[in-house]
Amino acid sequence: MATFSYEVSPYRRADGTHLIKIRMIHSREVVRKPSTIYVTRDQLSRDLSKVRDAAVLESINRQLDTFRKAVAAIDGAEYYTAAALWDAINARIRDEKGFTLDFFEYAETIIAKMEKSTGDGYKSSLNALKRFIGKDTLDINEITFKLLMDFRSFLETEPAVANGKGKRQTKSKGCRAVSFYLSHLQHIHRVAREEFNDDDIGLIRIPRQPFKSGLIPPMPTTEHRALTAEQIRKISTVELDNPKAQFARDVFMLSFILVGMNTVDMHKVVKSDLKDGVLTYNRSKTEKRRKDKAIMKVRIEPEVLPYLERYKGTDRLFDFVNRYADHRTFNQHVNKGLKKVGEAVEIEGLTSYYPRHSWATIARNNCGVVFDEVSESLNHAKRGSDRVTDIYVERDWSRVWDANRKVLDFVFNPPASDQSQAEATQPTPLEQPKP
């Protein structure tokens, strides 16, 4: 069992005092830590090794007794290393003084470690909770299941925020937003419990687990954003008078031809990423969550060459960075332009999500590409044992390239049965994008 005593530091401080250290011996290991007590030369023995002042000795003994009581309350203390036991002792002493944790302040420390786009979503969730409780502080142990259920009702009825044009929307938040907000709070609460609770030594600073089953509504099924090959052909050839719509259509087609490449990745790829006819990049959405950094390799097909020429960049592969300084603005303007394109081809709600979904659907349903190869082409992470196996098997990118060639042939060189229907809209592989 650990034993405690004190030591006088032989080093005299500038003010003439000496620090008292707490010495713990446990399993033949010695830990020395500073106390909060300082003594003068007059309060020490001649050899400076002992405290002879009664009042100071009483204060030292109170601290030693506190440590002895704390270690006695720790189950299995004899199995701890000296360093681990010291941490456990101090944790228990802090708890006896009362544990408090401001949920909002703690959440900010978690958000600071996130990507900006992810952190912004968490901040929105925290701000909504602040609006609900009407204050900027909330002790984590005040968060109960009832409070969260009331917060959920608040979210389901609260009007959406101002739309930025001086008008306030009256439509309340959808189920997806409510699920996201509560999931964000649940994540922060779970991280806090993992950090501040210690089951091994019986320290439960955050006893409640208020995020019970039934609290967070299930995420609604994502609406399929897939177009037919005929609709893709129609978009590629439609006459457009609006330059912004023309630009958005070209970005749309680039995304489709490059196996559903996202606008954020199009915005950031540099010229050196294209080598020997293969474009190599890391998919931004999942790059930091995967050991392979979500690497993607796409073979450049003839259909993409006119777009590469038209939007040739200097350092970047495309000149999109010269048009829009950041990828968010770029994506917003593309989606605004696609709205005009959608009106021209009678497709409601056309966005930059459609190329990726459409490529996958056409590959699977029209070209006979097996599901695993569709998933691989979309750069989805493997799960379970497949993820382990993937560490040992070098990836064969030709499977992705072959799948893409099948899709492009089906869309731009449709089968004979579809020829009459597609004849009016079919572009040649090297056809220049319309201005």
Tab-separated table of C-alpha atoms in Angstrom:
chain	number	residue	atom	x	y	z
A	1	MET	CA	0.000	0.000	0.000
A	2	ALA	CA	1.159	3.530	-0.685
A	3	THR	CA	2.841	5.502	2.071
A	4	PHE	CA	3.069	9.286	2.261
A	5	SER	CA	5.543	11.677	3.823
A	6	TYR	CA	6.956	15.118	3.147
A	7	GLU	CA	10.310	16.420	1.965
A	8	VAL	CA	11.845	19.876	2.136
A	9	SER	CA	13.277	21.057	-1.139
A	10	PRO	CA	16.929	22.015	-0.615
A	11	TYR	CA	16.603	24.802	-3.178
A	12	ARG	CA	15.865	28.226	-1.750
A	13	ARG	CA	13.603	30.458	-3.791
A	14	ALA	CA	14.272	34.117	-4.491
A	15	ASP	CA	12.001	35.097	-1.615
A	16	GLY	CA	14.033	32.916	0.790
A	17	THR	CA	11.429	30.135	1.142
A	18	HIS	CA	11.676	26.392	0.562
A	19	LEU	CA	8.976	24.271	-1.106
A	20	ILE	CA	7.446	21.325	0.749
A	21	LYS	CA	7.035	18.258	-1.497
A	22	ILE	CA	4.719	15.311	-0.996
A	23	ARG	CA	6.512	11.977	-1.334
A	24	MET	CA	4.544	8.819	-2.150
A	25	ILE	CA	6.148	5.370	-2.148
A	26	HIS	CA	4.125	2.662	-3.896
A	27	SER	CA	5.297	-0.728	-5.171
A	28	ARG	CA	8.885	0.386	-4.570
A	29	GLU	CA	8.390	3.384	-6.829
A	30	VAL	CA	8.757	6.947	-5.551
A	31	VAL	CA	6.671	9.893	-6.729
A	32	ARG	CA	7.500	13.410	-5.591
A	33	LYS	CA	5.046	16.233	-6.227
A	34	PRO	CA	4.988	19.851	-5.024
A	35	SER	CA	2.543	20.816	-2.310
A	36	THR	CA	1.060	24.273	-1.783
A	37	ILE	CA	3.159	24.896	1.323
A	38	TYR	CA	6.333	26.999	1.579
A	39	VAL	CA	8.484	27.480	4.673
A	40	THR	CA	11.175	29.925	5.738
A	41	ARG	CA	14.619	29.064	7.075
A	42	ASP	CA	13.489	29.814	10.620
A	43	GLN	CA	10.723	27.181	10.365
A	44	LEU	CA	13.179	24.399	9.538
A	45	SER	CA	15.677	22.314	11.456
A	46	ARG	CA	19.349	23.157	11.232
A	47	ASP	CA	20.012	20.646	8.417
A	48	LEU	CA	16.896	21.911	6.512
A	49	SER	CA	15.409	18.409	6.407
A	50	LYS	CA	12.542	18.779	8.926
A	51	VAL	CA	9.812	21.299	9.680
A	52	ARG	CA	9.846	22.373	13.309
A	53	ASP	CA	7.013	24.933	13.123
A	54	ALA	CA	3.898	23.306	14.700
A	55	ALA	CA	1.366	25.225	12.583
A	56	VAL	CA	3.115	24.292	9.358
A	57	LEU	CA	3.430	20.668	10.457
A	58	GLU	CA	-0.312	20.547	11.128
A	59	SER	CA	-1.014	21.865	7.639
A	60	ILE	CA	1.322	19.295	6.069
A	61	ASN	CA	-0.264	16.456	8.023
A	62	ARG	CA	-3.748	17.511	6.876
A	63	GLN	CA	-2.606	17.201	3.262
A	64	LEU	CA	-0.982	13.823	3.923
A	65	ASP	CA	-4.177	12.575	5.621
A	66	THR	CA	-6.179	13.676	2.578
A	67	PHE	CA	-3.961	11.580	0.329
A	68	ARG	CA	-4.175	8.566	2.667
A	69	LYS	CA	-7.992	8.700	2.747
A	70	ALA	CA	-8.178	9.036	-1.027
A	71	VAL	CA	-5.985	6.010	-1.702
A	72	ALA	CA	-7.944	3.944	0.816
A	73	ALA	CA	-11.127	4.583	-1.203
A	74	ILE	CA	-9.645	3.363	-4.499
A	75	ASP	CA	-10.473	-0.271	-5.244
A	76	GLY	CA	-7.499	-2.263	-6.480
A	77	ALA	CA	-5.027	0.505	-5.667
A	78	GLU	CA	-2.332	-2.093	-5.116
A	79	TYR	CA	-2.382	-2.968	-8.815
A	80	TYR	CA	-1.718	0.575	-10.011
A	81	THR	CA	1.652	1.912	-11.017
A	82	ALA	CA	2.838	4.762	-8.806
A	83	ALA	CA	2.168	7.387	-11.502
A	84	ALA	CA	-1.323	6.052	-12.248
A	85	LEU	CA	-2.171	5.886	-8.565
A	86	TRP	CA	-1.086	9.484	-8.040
A	87	ASP	CA	-3.406	10.619	-10.859
A	88	ALA	CA	-6.282	8.586	-9.426
A	89	ILE	CA	-5.758	10.045	-5.958
A	90	ASN	CA	-5.827	13.607	-7.227
A	91	ALA	CA	-8.889	12.913	-9.344
A	92	ARG	CA	-10.759	11.632	-6.297
A	93	ILE	CA	-9.696	14.630	-4.219
A	94	ARG	CA	-11.003	17.003	-6.904
A	95	ASP	CA	-14.332	15.173	-6.970
A	96	GLU	CA	-14.762	15.459	-3.228
A	97	LYS	CA	-14.653	19.219	-3.717
A	98	GLY	CA	-17.534	18.947	-6.207
A	99	PHE	CA	-17.361	18.364	-9.965
A	100	THR	CA	-18.777	20.899	-12.404
A	101	LEU	CA	-18.368	21.162	-16.177
A	102	ASP	CA	-19.917	23.811	-18.372
A	103	PHE	CA	-21.251	21.892	-21.353
A	104	PHE	CA	-20.945	24.786	-23.786
A	105	GLU	CA	-17.408	25.704	-22.744
A	106	TYR	CA	-16.294	22.087	-22.974
A	107	ALA	CA	-17.984	21.678	-26.370
A	108	GLU	CA	-15.938	24.574	-27.732
A	109	THR	CA	-12.726	22.711	-26.898
A	110	ILE	CA	-13.998	19.709	-28.857
A	111	ILE	CA	-15.136	21.813	-31.816
A	112	ALA	CA	-11.741	23.543	-31.985
A	113	LYS	CA	-10.207	20.213	-33.049
A	114	MET	CA	-12.697	19.668	-35.888
A	115	GLU	CA	-12.666	20.675	-39.518
A	116	LYS	CA	-14.380	24.037	-39.976
A	117	SER	CA	-17.312	22.650	-41.940
A	118	THR	CA	-17.946	19.975	-39.287
A	119	GLY	CA	-17.427	22.404	-36.412
A	120	ASP	CA	-19.899	24.876	-37.899
A	121	GLY	CA	-22.612	22.220	-37.726
A	122	TYR	CA	-21.828	21.546	-34.069
A	123	LYS	CA	-21.896	25.275	-33.297
A	124	SER	CA	-25.370	25.511	-34.829
A	125	SER	CA	-26.519	22.718	-32.524
A	126	LEU	CA	-25.070	24.465	-29.453
A	127	ASN	CA	-26.620	27.793	-30.432
A	128	ALA	CA	-30.016	26.129	-30.771
A	129	LEU	CA	-29.672	24.660	-27.267
A	130	LYS	CA	-28.692	28.099	-25.926
A	131	ARG	CA	-31.814	29.613	-27.511
A	132	PHE	CA	-33.919	26.930	-25.900
A	133	ILE	CA	-32.589	27.274	-22.345
A	134	GLY	CA	-32.152	31.052	-22.621
A	135	LYS	CA	-28.596	31.201	-21.263
A	136	ASP	CA	-24.991	30.618	-22.298
A	137	THR	CA	-23.970	28.244	-19.518
A	138	LEU	CA	-25.229	24.772	-18.671
A	139	ASP	CA	-23.674	22.295	-16.245
A	140	ILE	CA	-23.397	18.931	-17.929
A	141	ASN	CA	-25.181	17.189	-15.062
A	142	GLU	CA	-28.221	19.406	-15.631
A	143	ILE	CA	-28.777	17.719	-18.992
A	144	THR	CA	-31.604	15.234	-18.491
A	145	PHE	CA	-33.759	13.126	-20.784
A	146	LYS	CA	-36.721	15.425	-20.142
A	147	LEU	CA	-34.703	18.517	-21.000
A	148	LEU	CA	-33.600	16.900	-24.258
A	149	MET	CA	-37.121	15.802	-25.150
A	150	ASP	CA	-38.337	19.356	-24.574
A	151	PHE	CA	-35.444	20.598	-26.702
A	152	ARG	CA	-36.472	18.214	-29.461
A	153	SER	CA	-40.020	19.606	-29.377
A	154	PHE	CA	-38.530	23.107	-29.504
A	155	LEU	CA	-36.516	22.209	-32.611
A	156	GLU	CA	-39.516	20.654	-34.320
A	157	THR	CA	-41.564	23.821	-33.893
A	158	GLU	CA	-38.942	26.598	-34.046
A	159	PRO	CA	-39.121	28.569	-37.317
A	160	ALA	CA	-36.055	28.352	-39.531
A	161	VAL	CA	-33.505	31.132	-39.246
A	162	ALA	CA	-33.550	34.222	-41.404
A	163	ASN	CA	-32.809	33.496	-45.063
A	164	GLY	CA	-30.388	36.404	-45.469
A	165	LYS	CA	-32.740	38.549	-47.566
A	166	GLY	CA	-34.516	40.331	-44.787
A	167	LYS	CA	-37.307	37.777	-44.656
A	168	ARG	CA	-37.809	35.147	-41.997
A	169	GLN	CA	-38.812	31.699	-43.111
A	170	THR	CA	-41.770	30.212	-41.275
A	171	LYS	CA	-41.048	26.584	-42.146
A	172	SER	CA	-39.839	24.609	-39.113
A	173	LYS	CA	-36.792	22.359	-39.131
A	174	GLY	CA	-37.111	18.969	-40.736
A	175	CYS	CA	-36.439	15.599	-39.149
A	176	ARG	CA	-32.934	15.507	-40.611
A	177	ALA	CA	-31.911	18.742	-38.850
A	178	VAL	CA	-33.401	17.618	-35.532
A	179	SER	CA	-31.534	14.313	-35.769
A	180	PHE	CA	-28.266	16.077	-36.583
A	181	TYR	CA	-28.575	18.587	-33.715
A	182	LEU	CA	-29.288	15.946	-31.094
A	183	SER	CA	-26.583	13.645	-32.467
A	184	HIS	CA	-24.024	16.450	-32.157
A	185	LEU	CA	-24.938	17.014	-28.510
A	186	GLN	CA	-24.849	13.283	-27.855
A	187	HIS	CA	-21.332	13.038	-29.285
A	188	ILE	CA	-20.007	15.847	-27.060
A	189	HIS	CA	-21.716	14.348	-23.995
A	190	ARG	CA	-20.185	10.925	-24.730
A	191	VAL	CA	-16.687	12.385	-25.153
A	192	ALA	CA	-17.052	14.190	-21.820
A	193	ARG	CA	-18.113	10.987	-20.023
A	194	GLU	CA	-15.159	9.114	-21.489
A	195	GLU	CA	-12.769	11.845	-20.342
A	196	PHE	CA	-14.081	12.561	-16.850
A	197	ASN	CA	-15.503	9.213	-15.723
A	198	ASP	CA	-13.194	6.414	-14.591
A	199	ASP	CA	-14.984	3.147	-13.912
A	200	ASP	CA	-11.763	1.429	-12.850
A	201	ILE	CA	-11.414	3.563	-9.744
A	202	GLY	CA	-15.123	4.187	-9.240
A	203	LEU	CA	-15.065	7.861	-10.259
A	204	ILE	CA	-18.338	8.709	-11.977
A	205	ARG	CA	-18.376	12.487	-12.317
A	206	ILE	CA	-21.079	12.452	-15.019
A	207	PRO	CA	-23.559	9.791	-13.884
A	208	ARG	CA	-26.432	10.550	-16.269
A	209	GLN	CA	-26.765	9.090	-19.752
A	210	PRO	CA	-29.725	11.163	-20.925
A	211	PHE	CA	-29.563	10.261	-24.624
A	212	LYS	CA	-31.881	7.291	-24.292
A	213	SER	CA	-33.443	5.197	-27.005
A	214	GLY	CA	-36.231	7.024	-28.796
A	215	LEU	CA	-34.828	10.500	-28.207
A	216	ILE	CA	-33.108	11.027	-31.555
A	217	PRO	CA	-35.453	10.564	-34.515
A	218	PRO	CA	-34.152	8.219	-37.208
A	219	MET	CA	-32.521	9.911	-40.160
A	220	PRO	CA	-34.918	9.950	-43.114
A	221	THR	CA	-33.870	7.917	-46.109
A	222	THR	CA	-31.840	10.010	-48.517
A	223	GLU	CA	-33.774	10.923	-51.623
A	224	HIS	CA	-32.274	9.287	-54.695
A	225	ARG	CA	-30.699	11.929	-56.919
A	226	ALA	CA	-30.157	9.750	-59.973
A	227	LEU	CA	-30.799	10.747	-63.586
A	228	THR	CA	-31.209	8.500	-66.594
A	229	ALA	CA	-28.675	8.297	-69.393
A	230	GLU	CA	-31.127	10.192	-71.609
A	231	GLN	CA	-31.327	13.028	-69.068
A	232	ILE	CA	-27.522	13.208	-68.836
A	233	ARG	CA	-27.322	13.442	-72.636
A	234	LYS	CA	-29.972	16.133	-72.631
A	235	ILE	CA	-28.027	18.190	-70.075
A	236	SER	CA	-24.816	17.847	-72.096
A	237	THR	CA	-26.395	19.262	-75.273
A	238	VAL	CA	-29.079	21.678	-74.102
A	239	GLU	CA	-28.837	25.223	-75.516
A	240	LEU	CA	-28.238	27.712	-72.706
A	241	ASP	CA	-28.125	31.502	-72.973
A	242	ASN	CA	-27.042	32.109	-69.373
A	243	PRO	CA	-23.196	32.007	-68.984
A	244	LYS	CA	-23.500	30.933	-65.332
A	245	ALA	CA	-25.769	28.072	-66.342
A	246	GLN	CA	-23.323	27.072	-69.105
A	247	PHE	CA	-20.468	27.021	-66.606
A	248	ALA	CA	-22.510	25.007	-64.085
A	249	ARG	CA	-23.461	22.503	-66.794
A	250	ASP	CA	-19.796	21.993	-67.687
A	251	VAL	CA	-18.886	21.386	-64.039
A	252	PHE	CA	-21.793	18.945	-63.826
A	253	MET	CA	-20.497	17.014	-66.825
A	254	LEU	CA	-16.935	17.046	-65.487
A	255	SER	CA	-18.159	15.527	-62.249
A	256	PHE	CA	-20.058	12.803	-64.071
A	257	ILE	CA	-17.203	11.908	-66.445
A	258	LEU	CA	-14.710	11.852	-63.530
A	259	VAL	CA	-16.736	9.199	-61.639
A	260	GLY	CA	-18.734	11.614	-59.484
A	261	MET	CA	-15.844	13.846	-58.417
A	262	ASN	CA	-17.019	16.431	-55.860
A	263	THR	CA	-16.754	20.162	-56.499
A	264	VAL	CA	-14.452	20.629	-53.504
A	265	ASP	CA	-11.958	18.192	-55.043
A	266	MET	CA	-12.270	19.768	-58.490
A	267	HIS	CA	-11.474	23.124	-56.913
A	268	LYS	CA	-8.304	21.970	-55.155
A	269	VAL	CA	-6.602	19.484	-57.527
A	270	VAL	CA	-3.308	20.741	-58.926
A	271	LYS	CA	-1.646	20.065	-62.259
A	272	SER	CA	0.847	17.635	-60.733
A	273	ASP	CA	-2.090	15.437	-59.668
A	274	LEU	CA	-2.536	14.523	-63.340
A	275	LYS	CA	0.261	12.245	-64.497
A	276	ASP	CA	0.460	9.715	-67.335
A	277	GLY	CA	-3.227	10.133	-68.081
A	278	VAL	CA	-4.341	9.370	-64.501
A	279	LEU	CA	-5.755	11.929	-62.072
A	280	THR	CA	-4.814	11.091	-58.471
A	281	TYR	CA	-6.350	12.933	-55.532
A	282	ASN	CA	-7.578	12.408	-51.977
A	283	ARG	CA	-11.305	12.721	-51.483
A	284	SER	CA	-11.726	15.660	-49.095
A	285	LYS	CA	-14.903	14.411	-47.461
A	286	THR	CA	-13.283	11.312	-45.972
A	287	GLU	CA	-9.549	11.968	-46.312
A	288	LYS	CA	-8.946	12.551	-42.606
A	289	ARG	CA	-11.088	9.630	-41.467
A	290	ARG	CA	-9.301	6.896	-43.391
A	291	LYS	CA	-5.846	5.363	-43.203
A	292	ASP	CA	-5.519	5.385	-46.998
A	293	LYS	CA	-6.455	9.109	-46.983
A	294	ALA	CA	-9.352	8.245	-49.312
A	295	ILE	CA	-7.055	8.141	-52.331
A	296	MET	CA	-8.775	8.077	-55.712
A	297	LYS	CA	-7.308	7.457	-59.170
A	298	VAL	CA	-9.329	8.236	-62.287
A	299	ARG	CA	-8.142	7.550	-65.820
A	300	ILE	CA	-8.658	10.508	-68.120
A	301	GLU	CA	-11.116	9.488	-70.836
A	302	PRO	CA	-11.512	11.290	-74.207
A	303	GLU	CA	-14.797	12.843	-73.043
A	304	VAL	CA	-12.997	14.952	-70.427
A	305	LEU	CA	-10.323	16.412	-72.709
A	306	PRO	CA	-12.370	19.371	-74.027
A	307	TYR	CA	-13.206	20.423	-70.477
A	308	LEU	CA	-9.567	20.167	-69.409
A	309	GLU	CA	-8.640	22.478	-72.251
A	310	ARG	CA	-11.443	24.955	-71.680
A	311	TYR	CA	-10.854	25.320	-67.930
A	312	LYS	CA	-7.074	24.919	-67.964
A	313	GLY	CA	-5.519	26.356	-64.792
A	314	THR	CA	-2.014	27.558	-64.009
A	315	ASP	CA	-0.985	25.780	-60.812
A	316	ARG	CA	-4.348	24.143	-60.288
A	317	LEU	CA	-5.643	21.630	-62.819
A	318	PHE	CA	-8.744	23.753	-63.410
A	319	ASP	CA	-9.053	27.540	-63.337
A	320	PHE	CA	-11.940	27.389	-60.858
A	321	VAL	CA	-9.776	28.950	-58.131
A	322	ASN	CA	-9.373	32.035	-60.320
A	323	ARG	CA	-13.133	32.354	-60.541
A	324	TYR	CA	-14.001	31.493	-56.924
A	325	ALA	CA	-11.515	31.864	-54.067
A	326	ASP	CA	-12.864	28.972	-51.984
A	327	HIS	CA	-14.654	25.727	-52.717
A	328	ARG	CA	-17.799	26.676	-50.801
A	329	THR	CA	-18.448	29.724	-52.970
A	330	PHE	CA	-17.626	27.650	-56.037
A	331	ASN	CA	-20.159	24.979	-55.063
A	332	GLN	CA	-22.847	27.560	-54.254
A	333	HIS	CA	-22.526	29.212	-57.664
A	334	VAL	CA	-22.507	25.869	-59.448
A	335	ASN	CA	-25.754	24.906	-57.734
A	336	LYS	CA	-27.329	28.254	-58.603
A	337	GLY	CA	-26.398	27.719	-62.239
A	338	LEU	CA	-27.672	24.129	-62.174
A	339	LYS	CA	-31.048	25.415	-61.089
A	340	LYS	CA	-31.223	27.238	-64.437
A	341	VAL	CA	-30.016	24.121	-66.257
A	342	GLY	CA	-32.706	22.087	-64.499
A	343	GLU	CA	-35.366	24.501	-65.672
A	344	ALA	CA	-34.126	24.177	-69.250
A	345	VAL	CA	-34.245	20.359	-69.244
A	346	GLU	CA	-37.279	20.081	-66.928
A	347	ILE	CA	-35.458	18.474	-63.996
A	348	GLU	CA	-36.523	19.997	-60.703
A	349	GLY	CA	-33.943	20.593	-57.965
A	350	LEU	CA	-30.866	19.755	-60.043
A	351	THR	CA	-27.710	20.064	-57.892
A	352	SER	CA	-24.075	18.990	-57.890
A	353	TYR	CA	-25.075	15.816	-56.017
A	354	TYR	CA	-26.737	14.358	-59.106
A	355	PRO	CA	-23.658	13.399	-61.179
A	356	ARG	CA	-22.300	11.093	-58.486
A	357	HIS	CA	-25.659	9.432	-57.777
A	358	SER	CA	-26.422	9.149	-61.488
A	359	TRP	CA	-23.063	7.565	-62.294
A	360	ALA	CA	-23.571	4.923	-59.593
A	361	THR	CA	-27.136	4.112	-60.666
A	362	ILE	CA	-26.309	3.825	-64.362
A	363	ALA	CA	-23.244	1.695	-63.569
A	364	ARG	CA	-25.247	-0.743	-61.481
A	365	ASN	CA	-28.599	-0.851	-63.272
A	366	ASN	CA	-27.644	-0.280	-66.908
A	367	CYS	CA	-24.045	-1.452	-67.252
A	368	GLY	CA	-24.048	-4.514	-65.017
A	369	VAL	CA	-21.232	-3.265	-62.776
A	370	VAL	CA	-21.335	-5.337	-59.589
A	371	PHE	CA	-22.210	-3.549	-56.375
A	372	ASP	CA	-18.731	-3.886	-54.820
A	373	GLU	CA	-17.141	-2.283	-57.865
A	374	VAL	CA	-19.662	0.583	-57.783
A	375	SER	CA	-18.765	1.126	-54.123
A	376	GLU	CA	-15.059	1.007	-54.964
A	377	SER	CA	-15.538	3.499	-57.796
A	378	LEU	CA	-17.268	5.901	-55.425
A	379	ASN	CA	-14.337	5.483	-53.008
A	380	HIS	CA	-16.520	4.247	-50.171
A	381	ALA	CA	-14.660	2.818	-47.188
A	382	LYS	CA	-14.745	-0.949	-46.795
A	383	ARG	CA	-16.243	-2.445	-43.645
A	384	GLY	CA	-15.477	-5.282	-41.286
A	385	SER	CA	-13.147	-8.029	-42.473
A	386	ASP	CA	-12.982	-6.496	-45.967
A	387	ARG	CA	-11.246	-3.452	-44.476
A	388	VAL	CA	-8.589	-5.673	-42.884
A	389	THR	CA	-8.077	-7.633	-46.103
A	390	ASP	CA	-7.688	-4.391	-48.029
A	391	ILE	CA	-4.489	-3.678	-46.085
A	392	TYR	CA	-2.790	-6.682	-47.745
A	393	VAL	CA	-4.284	-6.461	-51.252
A	394	GLU	CA	-2.968	-3.796	-53.609
A	395	ARG	CA	-5.858	-1.930	-55.182
A	396	ASP	CA	-6.560	-2.596	-58.865
A	397	TRP	CA	-7.703	0.748	-60.233
A	398	SER	CA	-8.360	-0.720	-63.663
A	399	ARG	CA	-11.635	-2.074	-62.306
A	400	VAL	CA	-12.767	1.500	-61.606
A	401	TRP	CA	-11.555	2.666	-65.013
A	402	ASP	CA	-13.313	-0.171	-66.826
A	403	ALA	CA	-16.534	0.608	-64.967
A	404	ASN	CA	-16.293	4.263	-65.917
A	405	ARG	CA	-15.684	3.367	-69.581
A	406	LYS	CA	-18.838	1.217	-69.560
A	407	VAL	CA	-20.874	4.099	-68.115
A	408	LEU	CA	-19.544	6.659	-70.584
A	409	ASP	CA	-20.124	4.331	-73.525
A	410	PHE	CA	-23.674	3.663	-72.379
A	411	VAL	CA	-24.437	7.367	-72.020
A	412	PHE	CA	-22.575	8.861	-74.973
A	413	ASN	CA	-22.608	5.814	-77.278
A	414	PRO	CA	-25.961	4.242	-76.353
A	415	PRO	CA	-26.856	0.693	-77.415
A	416	ALA	CA	-28.539	0.256	-80.783
A	417	SER	CA	-31.926	-0.204	-79.119
A	418	ASP	CA	-31.649	3.289	-77.670
A	419	GLN	CA	-30.038	4.872	-80.734
A	420	SER	CA	-33.162	6.299	-82.312
A	421	GLN	CA	-34.226	7.865	-79.040
A	422	ALA	CA	-30.770	9.278	-78.310
A	423	GLU	CA	-29.781	10.281	-81.841
A	424	ALA	CA	-30.901	13.856	-81.510
A	425	THR	CA	-29.003	14.449	-78.282
A	426	GLN	CA	-25.927	12.216	-78.537
A	427	PRO	CA	-22.601	14.148	-78.469
A	428	THR	CA	-19.430	12.723	-79.983
A	429	PRO	CA	-16.743	11.743	-77.444
A	430	LEU	CA	-14.557	14.765	-78.291
A	431	GLU	CA	-17.365	17.240	-78.741
A	432	GLN	CA	-16.438	20.646	-77.323
A	433	PRO	CA	-18.653	21.811	-74.441
A	434	LYS	CA	-21.098	24.390	-75.594
A	435	PRO	CA	-20.179	27.977	-74.571
